[in-house]
Amino acid sequence: KFCCFPSVKPRLRIIHVVTWNVASAAPPLDLSDLLQLNKENLSVDMYVIGLQEMNCGIMSLLSDTAFEDPWSSFFMDVLSPLTFVKVSSVRMQGLLLLFFAKHQHLPFVQILSTKSTPTGLFGYWGNKGGINICLKLYGYYVSIINCHLPPHMANNDQRLQHFDRILEMQNFEGQNIPNILDHDLILWFGDMNFRIEDFGLHFVRESIKNRCYRDLWEKDQLSIAKKHDPLLREFQEGPLLFPPTYKFDKNSNNYDTSYSLTPDFLSSPWDWIGLYKVGLRHINDYVSYVWVRDNQVSFNDGLSQVYFNVSDIPETEDQFLLCYYSNSLHSVVGISKPFKIQPGSSLAEDLLGEAQPHI
């Protein structure tokens, strides 16, 4: 017997929210811990999953337009045997937002709107911005926003401007939906890129080691902004009982340290390191680049190491160079010796046992 509206509403207990900057990586083999699938008596009723920096190359986007993207397929494969159904999704370049619910809740979920708000390149490019799912859940208005805000310590004002822009664009004119600030629940998360102000690296490391997190949260840029912005104060955070999550050396639990140069060289946050093919014609002929103080640069054993996304490196037998460009001097100030990256391997794998290229 089929009933459109069950006479007894299921009890809604837990919505599990995930946010993850996947840095262009493919889905791993197992994410049971992230989804808390290893817990006994799992009582999750809904999953809200927000990803940032998914692979958004041209071929990847074309493929994902015709078929489900690999991450959506992965989560559906994992969650569908547990009676979770993908109810809604929205994607903007590297941003993805997924909403799953157990099938017994489906009669009480109404998707009202999905929206994308690009804020990159003066609002025309979706590498930064926010995506939203607006729904009615058991009669309550709910908005879910996954965002990716600008990086770098010095760009705090820009982050706040992008936040305001995303919020401003969450209007639902002509749709008989209340203003987002009048919704019963707003879930806002993502890679917001807010940093810890003022403290040096040694103090931060010692605070983490001794679990003195409160001192760090007091200098968190978002926490500081909330003290001065009544609108931001409307957004409440749960207790932060964990250490900072940014940033670690790749594939490890070791905190990354700052980029270091010789004392007589004045580096700038706008300095960058470019990966070039040998035979470059111009300084802008790079294959890819990373900012010196960005999240793709780390320091280990006295050597500054840079990481490039594998998807940015073409499969070729050509030789490559690394060049350090100084923004203040407007010139290249360091260059590596030529090296090769074998197709199908990472730089580290290719140079195993050899001296890695350095500037």
CSV table of C-alpha atoms in Angstrom, one decimal:
chain,number,residue,atom,x,y,z
A,1,LYS,CA,0.0,0.0,0.0
A,2,PHE,CA,1.5,3.4,-1.0
A,3,CYS,CA,0.9,6.4,1.1
A,4,CYS,CA,2.0,9.9,-0.1
A,5,PHE,CA,2.2,11.3,3.5
A,6,PRO,CA,3.0,8.9,6.2
A,7,SER,CA,0.7,9.4,9.2
A,8,VAL,CA,3.7,8.9,11.6
A,9,LYS,CA,6.7,11.1,11.0
A,10,PRO,CA,10.1,9.4,11.4
A,11,ARG,CA,12.3,10.9,14.2
A,12,LEU,CA,15.1,13.0,12.8
A,13,ARG,CA,18.2,12.7,15.0
A,14,ILE,CA,21.6,13.6,13.4
A,15,ILE,CA,22.7,15.5,10.3
A,16,HIS,CA,26.4,14.7,9.6
A,17,VAL,CA,28.2,17.6,7.9
A,18,VAL,CA,31.5,17.0,6.0
A,19,THR,CA,33.7,19.7,4.5
A,20,TRP,CA,36.9,18.8,2.7
A,21,ASN,CA,39.4,20.5,0.3
A,22,VAL,CA,40.4,17.5,-1.8
A,23,ALA,CA,43.2,19.4,-3.7
A,24,SER,CA,42.2,17.8,-7.1
A,25,ALA,CA,42.6,14.3,-5.7
A,26,ALA,CA,40.5,11.3,-6.8
A,27,PRO,CA,38.3,9.6,-4.2
A,28,PRO,CA,40.3,7.3,-1.9
A,29,LEU,CA,39.5,3.6,-1.3
A,30,ASP,CA,37.9,4.1,2.1
A,31,LEU,CA,36.3,7.0,3.9
A,32,SER,CA,34.6,5.1,6.7
A,33,ASP,CA,36.1,7.2,9.4
A,34,LEU,CA,35.1,10.5,7.8
A,35,LEU,CA,31.5,9.3,7.5
A,36,GLN,CA,31.6,7.7,10.9
A,37,LEU,CA,30.6,4.4,9.4
A,38,ASN,CA,32.8,2.5,11.9
A,39,LYS,CA,30.7,3.7,14.8
A,40,GLU,CA,28.5,1.2,16.5
A,41,ASN,CA,24.8,2.0,16.4
A,42,LEU,CA,25.2,4.7,13.7
A,43,SER,CA,22.3,7.1,14.1
A,44,VAL,CA,23.0,9.5,11.2
A,45,ASP,CA,19.8,10.4,9.3
A,46,MET,CA,21.3,12.8,6.7
A,47,TYR,CA,24.7,13.6,5.2
A,48,VAL,CA,25.6,17.1,4.0
A,49,ILE,CA,28.9,16.9,2.1
A,50,GLY,CA,30.8,19.9,0.8
A,51,LEU,CA,34.0,19.5,-1.3
A,52,GLN,CA,36.4,22.2,-2.5
A,53,GLU,CA,39.1,22.1,-5.2
A,54,MET,CA,37.8,19.1,-7.1
A,55,ASN,CA,39.5,18.5,-10.4
A,56,CYS,CA,38.0,21.0,-12.7
A,57,GLY,CA,40.1,20.8,-15.8
A,58,ILE,CA,38.3,21.1,-19.2
A,59,MET,CA,38.2,17.3,-19.9
A,60,SER,CA,37.2,16.6,-16.3
A,61,LEU,CA,34.3,19.1,-16.5
A,62,LEU,CA,33.1,17.8,-19.8
A,63,SER,CA,33.1,14.2,-18.5
A,64,ASP,CA,31.3,15.2,-15.3
A,65,THR,CA,28.7,17.1,-17.3
A,66,ALA,CA,27.8,13.9,-19.3
A,67,PHE,CA,28.3,11.5,-16.3
A,68,GLU,CA,28.3,11.7,-12.5
A,69,ASP,CA,31.5,13.1,-11.2
A,70,PRO,CA,33.8,10.5,-9.4
A,71,TRP,CA,33.2,11.9,-6.0
A,72,SER,CA,29.4,11.9,-6.3
A,73,SER,CA,29.5,8.3,-7.6
A,74,PHE,CA,31.8,7.3,-4.7
A,75,PHE,CA,29.5,8.7,-2.0
A,76,MET,CA,26.5,7.2,-3.7
A,77,ASP,CA,28.2,3.8,-3.9
A,78,VAL,CA,29.1,3.9,-0.2
A,79,LEU,CA,25.9,5.3,1.2
A,80,SER,CA,23.2,3.7,-0.9
A,81,PRO,CA,23.6,0.2,0.7
A,82,LEU,CA,22.9,2.0,4.0
A,83,THR,CA,19.5,3.3,2.6
A,84,PHE,CA,20.8,6.8,1.9
A,85,VAL,CA,19.6,8.5,-1.2
A,86,LYS,CA,21.2,11.5,-3.0
A,87,VAL,CA,18.4,14.1,-2.8
A,88,SER,CA,20.1,17.1,-4.3
A,89,SER,CA,23.5,18.3,-5.5
A,90,VAL,CA,25.0,21.5,-7.0
A,91,ARG,CA,28.4,22.1,-8.5
A,92,MET,CA,30.4,25.1,-9.5
A,93,GLN,CA,33.8,24.3,-11.0
A,94,GLY,CA,35.8,22.8,-8.1
A,95,LEU,CA,33.0,23.2,-5.5
A,96,LEU,CA,30.5,20.4,-4.9
A,97,LEU,CA,27.6,20.2,-2.4
A,98,LEU,CA,25.7,16.9,-1.9
A,99,PHE,CA,22.7,16.2,0.3
A,100,PHE,CA,21.8,12.6,1.3
A,101,ALA,CA,18.9,11.4,3.4
A,102,LYS,CA,17.6,8.0,4.5
A,103,HIS,CA,14.7,7.0,2.4
A,104,GLN,CA,12.1,7.2,5.2
A,105,HIS,CA,12.7,10.9,5.4
A,106,LEU,CA,12.2,11.6,1.7
A,107,PRO,CA,8.4,12.6,2.0
A,108,PHE,CA,9.4,15.3,4.4
A,109,VAL,CA,12.2,16.9,2.3
A,110,GLN,CA,11.3,19.5,-0.3
A,111,ILE,CA,14.2,21.0,-2.4
A,112,LEU,CA,13.2,24.6,-3.1
A,113,SER,CA,16.3,26.0,-4.8
A,114,THR,CA,19.9,25.5,-5.7
A,115,LYS,CA,22.2,28.4,-6.5
A,116,SER,CA,25.8,29.1,-7.5
A,117,THR,CA,27.6,32.4,-6.6
A,118,PRO,CA,31.0,32.9,-8.2
A,119,THR,CA,33.2,35.5,-6.5
A,120,GLY,CA,36.5,34.9,-8.4
A,121,LEU,CA,37.7,37.4,-11.0
A,122,PHE,CA,35.3,40.2,-9.9
A,123,GLY,CA,32.4,37.8,-9.7
A,124,TYR,CA,32.8,36.1,-13.1
A,125,TRP,CA,34.9,33.1,-12.2
A,126,GLY,CA,33.8,30.2,-10.0
A,127,ASN,CA,37.1,29.1,-8.6
A,128,LYS,CA,36.0,30.9,-5.5
A,129,GLY,CA,32.5,31.6,-4.2
A,130,GLY,CA,29.6,29.6,-2.7
A,131,ILE,CA,27.0,27.1,-3.7
A,132,ASN,CA,23.6,26.7,-1.9
A,133,ILE,CA,20.8,24.2,-1.5
A,134,CYS,CA,17.7,25.6,0.0
A,135,LEU,CA,15.1,23.1,1.2
A,136,LYS,CA,12.1,22.6,3.5
A,137,LEU,CA,12.8,19.9,6.1
A,138,TYR,CA,9.9,18.7,8.1
A,139,GLY,CA,8.3,22.1,7.6
A,140,TYR,CA,11.4,24.1,8.5
A,141,TYR,CA,13.4,26.3,6.1
A,142,VAL,CA,17.0,25.2,5.8
A,143,SER,CA,19.8,26.7,3.8
A,144,ILE,CA,23.1,24.8,3.2
A,145,ILE,CA,26.1,26.7,1.9
A,146,ASN,CA,29.5,25.4,0.9
A,147,CYS,CA,32.1,28.1,0.1
A,148,HIS,CA,35.7,28.6,-0.9
A,149,LEU,CA,37.1,32.0,0.1
A,150,PRO,CA,40.4,33.6,-1.0
A,151,PRO,CA,43.7,32.4,0.6
A,152,HIS,CA,46.7,34.1,2.1
A,153,MET,CA,47.1,35.9,5.4
A,154,ALA,CA,46.9,39.4,3.9
A,155,ASN,CA,43.5,38.8,2.2
A,156,ASN,CA,41.3,38.8,5.2
A,157,ASP,CA,39.3,41.8,4.0
A,158,GLN,CA,38.8,40.1,0.7
A,159,ARG,CA,37.5,37.0,2.4
A,160,LEU,CA,34.9,39.0,4.3
A,161,GLN,CA,33.9,40.8,1.1
A,162,HIS,CA,33.3,37.4,-0.6
A,163,PHE,CA,31.3,36.2,2.4
A,164,ASP,CA,29.1,39.3,2.2
A,165,ARG,CA,28.7,38.8,-1.6
A,166,ILE,CA,27.6,35.2,-1.2
A,167,LEU,CA,25.1,36.1,1.5
A,168,GLU,CA,23.8,39.0,-0.5
A,169,MET,CA,23.1,36.7,-3.5
A,170,GLN,CA,21.1,34.2,-1.5
A,171,ASN,CA,17.8,35.8,-2.5
A,172,PHE,CA,14.7,34.0,-3.6
A,173,GLU,CA,12.6,36.7,-5.3
A,174,GLY,CA,9.4,35.4,-6.8
A,175,GLN,CA,9.7,32.0,-5.2
A,176,ASN,CA,7.7,32.6,-2.0
A,177,ILE,CA,10.8,31.7,0.1
A,178,PRO,CA,11.7,33.8,3.1
A,179,ASN,CA,15.0,35.7,3.2
A,180,ILE,CA,17.9,33.5,4.1
A,181,LEU,CA,18.4,35.3,7.4
A,182,ASP,CA,14.9,34.3,8.3
A,183,HIS,CA,15.4,30.6,7.7
A,184,ASP,CA,15.1,28.3,10.7
A,185,LEU,CA,18.6,26.8,10.1
A,186,ILE,CA,21.7,27.8,8.0
A,187,LEU,CA,24.6,25.4,7.7
A,188,TRP,CA,27.5,27.4,6.3
A,189,PHE,CA,30.9,25.7,5.9
A,190,GLY,CA,33.8,25.2,3.5
A,191,ASP,CA,37.4,26.2,3.0
A,192,MET,CA,37.1,29.7,4.4
A,193,ASN,CA,40.9,30.2,4.6
A,194,PHE,CA,40.9,32.4,7.7
A,195,ARG,CA,44.3,32.4,9.4
A,196,ILE,CA,45.7,32.8,12.9
A,197,GLU,CA,46.9,36.4,13.4
A,198,ASP,CA,50.0,37.8,15.2
A,199,PHE,CA,51.5,34.6,16.6
A,200,GLY,CA,54.8,33.3,15.4
A,201,LEU,CA,55.3,29.7,14.4
A,202,HIS,CA,57.0,28.6,17.6
A,203,PHE,CA,54.2,29.9,19.8
A,204,VAL,CA,51.6,28.2,17.6
A,205,ARG,CA,53.4,24.9,17.7
A,206,GLU,CA,53.8,25.0,21.5
A,207,SER,CA,50.2,25.9,21.9
A,208,ILE,CA,49.2,22.9,19.8
A,209,LYS,CA,51.6,20.6,21.6
A,210,ASN,CA,50.2,21.7,25.0
A,211,ARG,CA,46.6,21.7,23.7
A,212,CYS,CA,46.2,25.4,24.6
A,213,TYR,CA,43.8,26.0,21.7
A,214,ARG,CA,41.9,28.8,23.3
A,215,ASP,CA,44.9,31.2,22.8
A,216,LEU,CA,44.9,30.4,19.1
A,217,TRP,CA,41.1,30.7,18.6
A,218,GLU,CA,41.2,34.2,20.1
A,219,LYS,CA,43.5,35.3,17.3
A,220,ASP,CA,41.5,33.5,14.6
A,221,GLN,CA,40.6,36.0,11.9
A,222,LEU,CA,37.0,34.9,11.7
A,223,SER,CA,36.6,35.1,15.5
A,224,ILE,CA,38.1,38.6,15.5
A,225,ALA,CA,35.8,39.7,12.6
A,226,LYS,CA,32.7,38.4,14.5
A,227,LYS,CA,33.5,40.7,17.4
A,228,HIS,CA,33.1,43.7,15.1
A,229,ASP,CA,30.4,42.5,12.7
A,230,PRO,CA,26.8,42.1,14.1
A,231,LEU,CA,25.8,40.0,11.0
A,232,LEU,CA,28.7,37.5,11.5
A,233,ARG,CA,27.8,37.2,15.2
A,234,GLU,CA,24.5,35.7,14.1
A,235,PHE,CA,26.5,32.6,12.9
A,236,GLN,CA,27.3,30.4,15.8
A,237,GLU,CA,30.2,27.9,16.0
A,238,GLY,CA,30.2,24.8,18.1
A,239,PRO,CA,33.0,24.2,20.6
A,240,LEU,CA,36.4,24.0,18.9
A,241,LEU,CA,38.0,21.2,20.8
A,242,PHE,CA,40.5,20.2,18.1
A,243,PRO,CA,43.8,21.6,16.9
A,244,PRO,CA,44.1,23.7,13.7
A,245,THR,CA,43.5,21.7,10.6
A,246,TYR,CA,45.7,23.8,8.3
A,247,LYS,CA,48.2,22.8,7.2
A,248,PHE,CA,50.0,19.5,7.1
A,249,ASP,CA,52.7,18.0,5.0
A,250,LYS,CA,51.1,15.9,2.3
A,251,ASN,CA,50.1,12.4,3.3
A,252,SER,CA,51.1,12.9,6.9
A,253,ASN,CA,50.0,14.3,10.3
A,254,ASN,CA,53.0,16.6,10.5
A,255,TYR,CA,52.4,20.3,10.5
A,256,ASP,CA,53.9,22.2,7.7
A,257,THR,CA,56.3,25.0,8.5
A,258,SER,CA,56.9,28.3,6.8
A,259,TYR,CA,59.0,28.8,3.6
A,260,SER,CA,62.5,30.0,4.5
A,261,LEU,CA,65.1,31.9,2.5
A,262,THR,CA,68.5,33.3,3.2
A,263,PRO,CA,68.4,36.2,5.8
A,264,ASP,CA,69.6,38.8,3.3
A,265,PHE,CA,66.7,38.1,0.9
A,266,LEU,CA,63.4,39.9,1.6
A,267,SER,CA,60.6,37.6,0.4
A,268,SER,CA,57.1,38.7,-0.3
A,269,PRO,CA,53.7,36.9,0.0
A,270,TRP,CA,53.4,37.7,-3.7
A,271,ASP,CA,56.6,35.8,-4.7
A,272,TRP,CA,55.9,32.6,-6.6
A,273,ILE,CA,57.6,29.5,-7.9
A,274,GLY,CA,56.8,28.4,-11.5
A,275,LEU,CA,57.1,25.1,-13.2
A,276,TYR,CA,58.3,25.5,-16.8
A,277,LYS,CA,59.2,23.4,-19.8
A,278,VAL,CA,62.8,23.9,-20.9
A,279,GLY,CA,62.6,26.3,-23.8
A,280,LEU,CA,60.2,28.8,-22.3
A,281,ARG,CA,59.7,32.0,-24.3
A,282,HIS,CA,58.4,34.2,-21.6
A,283,ILE,CA,58.1,34.3,-17.8
A,284,ASN,CA,54.4,33.7,-18.1
A,285,ASP,CA,54.9,30.5,-20.0
A,286,TYR,CA,54.7,28.4,-16.8
A,287,VAL,CA,52.9,25.0,-16.8
A,288,SER,CA,51.8,25.7,-13.2
A,289,TYR,CA,52.9,27.8,-10.2
A,290,VAL,CA,52.5,28.1,-6.4
A,291,TRP,CA,52.7,31.1,-4.1
A,292,VAL,CA,55.8,31.0,-1.8
A,293,ARG,CA,53.6,31.4,1.3
A,294,ASP,CA,50.5,29.5,-0.1
A,295,ASN,CA,49.2,26.2,1.1
A,296,GLN,CA,51.1,24.3,-1.6
A,297,VAL,CA,54.6,25.1,-0.2
A,298,SER,CA,56.3,23.2,2.7
A,299,PHE,CA,59.6,23.1,4.4
A,300,ASN,CA,61.4,20.0,5.6
A,301,ASP,CA,64.9,19.2,6.7
A,302,GLY,CA,66.3,22.6,5.7
A,303,LEU,CA,64.9,22.3,2.2
A,304,SER,CA,61.9,24.2,0.9
A,305,GLN,CA,59.6,21.8,-1.0
A,306,VAL,CA,56.9,22.8,-3.4
A,307,TYR,CA,53.9,20.6,-4.4
A,308,PHE,CA,52.1,20.9,-7.7
A,309,ASN,CA,48.8,19.2,-8.5
A,310,VAL,CA,49.4,16.2,-10.7
A,311,SER,CA,46.6,17.2,-13.0
A,312,ASP,CA,48.6,20.4,-13.8
A,313,ILE,CA,51.6,18.5,-15.1
A,314,PRO,CA,51.4,17.3,-18.7
A,315,GLU,CA,52.6,13.8,-19.6
A,316,THR,CA,55.6,14.5,-21.7
A,317,GLU,CA,59.2,13.5,-22.1
A,318,ASP,CA,60.2,17.2,-22.1
A,319,GLN,CA,62.5,18.6,-19.4
A,320,PHE,CA,61.3,21.0,-16.8
A,321,LEU,CA,62.6,23.9,-14.7
A,322,LEU,CA,61.6,25.5,-11.4
A,323,CYS,CA,62.0,29.3,-11.2
A,324,TYR,CA,61.6,31.6,-8.2
A,325,TYR,CA,60.0,35.0,-9.2
A,326,SER,CA,60.4,37.9,-6.8
A,327,ASN,CA,57.5,40.3,-6.9
A,328,SER,CA,59.5,43.2,-5.3
A,329,LEU,CA,62.4,42.8,-7.7
A,330,HIS,CA,60.1,42.0,-10.7
A,331,SER,CA,62.5,39.3,-11.9
A,332,VAL,CA,63.5,35.6,-11.6
A,333,VAL,CA,66.0,35.3,-8.7
A,334,GLY,CA,66.5,31.5,-8.6
A,335,ILE,CA,66.4,28.7,-11.1
A,336,SER,CA,66.8,24.9,-10.8
A,337,LYS,CA,68.7,22.6,-13.1
A,338,PRO,CA,66.6,20.9,-15.8
A,339,PHE,CA,64.9,17.6,-14.8
A,340,LYS,CA,62.4,15.1,-16.2
A,341,ILE,CA,59.1,13.8,-14.9
A,342,GLN,CA,58.3,10.4,-16.4
A,343,PRO,CA,54.7,10.1,-17.7
A,344,GLY,CA,52.4,8.4,-15.2
A,345,SER,CA,54.6,9.1,-12.1
A,346,SER,CA,54.8,11.8,-9.6
A,347,LEU,CA,57.8,14.0,-9.3
A,348,ALA,CA,58.8,12.3,-6.0
A,349,GLU,CA,58.5,8.9,-7.6
A,350,ASP,CA,60.4,9.9,-10.6
A,351,LEU,CA,63.4,11.3,-8.7
A,352,LEU,CA,63.5,8.6,-6.1
A,353,GLY,CA,67.2,7.9,-5.4
A,354,GLU,CA,68.3,11.0,-7.3
A,355,ALA,CA,68.9,14.6,-6.1
A,356,GLN,CA,65.6,16.4,-6.3
A,357,PRO,CA,65.5,19.6,-8.3
A,358,HIS,CA,66.1,22.7,-6.1
A,359,ILE,CA,66.5,26.4,-6.6
